[in-house]
Amino acid sequence: MGHYPTGVVVVTGRTPDDELHALVVGTFSSVSLDPPLVSFMPMKTSKTFTKLQECSSLCINIIGGEQENVVLTIARRWENKFDGIDWHPSPTGNPVLVDAVAWIETRIWNTVDAGDHWIVLCEVIDLAVTNSVTPLIFFQGGYGSFACSSLMARMDHEILPAITSAHSARAAVEQLANDIGCEASIFTTVSEEEIATVLSVTAPGVDREADFAQRVPMVPPIGDTYFFDQSERQQQQWVDRLRGVDDDVKDIYRQRLSFLREHGYVYSLLPSEEGRSAYDTVRDATARYSGGRLTPAQEREIRASLVNTAVDYRVQELTDDGFYDLGSIVVPVRDRNGVYALTLRLAQLPEGASCAEVRDWVEKARAVVKTLEGCDS
């Protein structure tokens, strides 16, 4: 049954003594239109459901694909489940989680015995869609999200302006790659989940197949040139996509966001032993990601590969007397709406560069960014 996906909801309620309760459920379903009924199936051993039965109404929150941390926080707590979680009251006063896809206000209509679970039939009182994004699903033992083929087609259509802008500046991008002796690529943000390559050029002798694939998931380190200009909440959601890492690792990516806000670019360094082979896991992971539809388990594995790369993403001071092997330099680019939706990325850079050379590369990249922003105006 783990091969059948289920949606994830959080059922909330307020008891007569004004106590708030929340239950994470992976067995929610629409049941009937006349009368309007939905259902969920809690375990009979659930103490939280026992409390929810005391509530005059329940609110079912349909959870978005970016809210996995909210779900895990609620599921792990025995009490004070809403501490640190943003919510607002439903029409009858139950918690509605901020950024939930939708909420459904209900009353318990009937409870049916079903082995070690209850089937709880709920009459719908009111409902609303508040954040039209892909929902969180539970599949193969973990959480994930999805995008249907029609949505991907719409995304492809929406990046056409970015493709047009990038190719309008192709001559400048090619000149930049040739002047430095590197690969120069333009990426566009498809959504808060993914970026796509819209242009990639290389200097003579540079292997075009040695770097990112066509589509790349926006899990740290990827996506800093977009999220650095977003709200603190969105930045935290991006950092929280890192799974199984300590706060020190997360701080590396917070520092990259700060560096980008202050300097308008950021870089990575190659480890001395692995050199450019440090990008092998990144290249392989993005190639798999671009290859087609993935199960949530496969996507989690790919995201973990991106995070566990040997590339050094720490922000470090470059000294005038030092020489550096840079993995990449990324510079955010505004689109026609003034949003940093594009990224100019320099990769496969000459090794052993002096600090002065790195500064020169950054200035050359900034000049191309101005060209790109002019093409998009």
Coordinates of C-alpha atoms in Angstrom, one line a residue, residues 4 13 23 61 100 112 140 152 167 169 231 277 325 353:
Y4 CA -0.4 4.3 -3.4
G13 CA -10.3 21.9 16.6
L23 CA -4.0 15.8 14.2
N61 CA -6.3 21.9 6.5
A100 CA -2.3 25.7 3.6
V112 CA -17.8 4.2 11.7
Q140 CA 6.8 5.2 -0.2
M152 CA 4.8 21.3 -16.7
H167 CA 19.2 34.5 -26.5
A169 CA 22.1 38.6 -25.1
S231 CA 10.8 37.2 2.5
S277 CA 35.2 16.0 -9.8
D325 CA 40.0 27.2 -7.5
A353 CA 43.0 32.3 -10.0

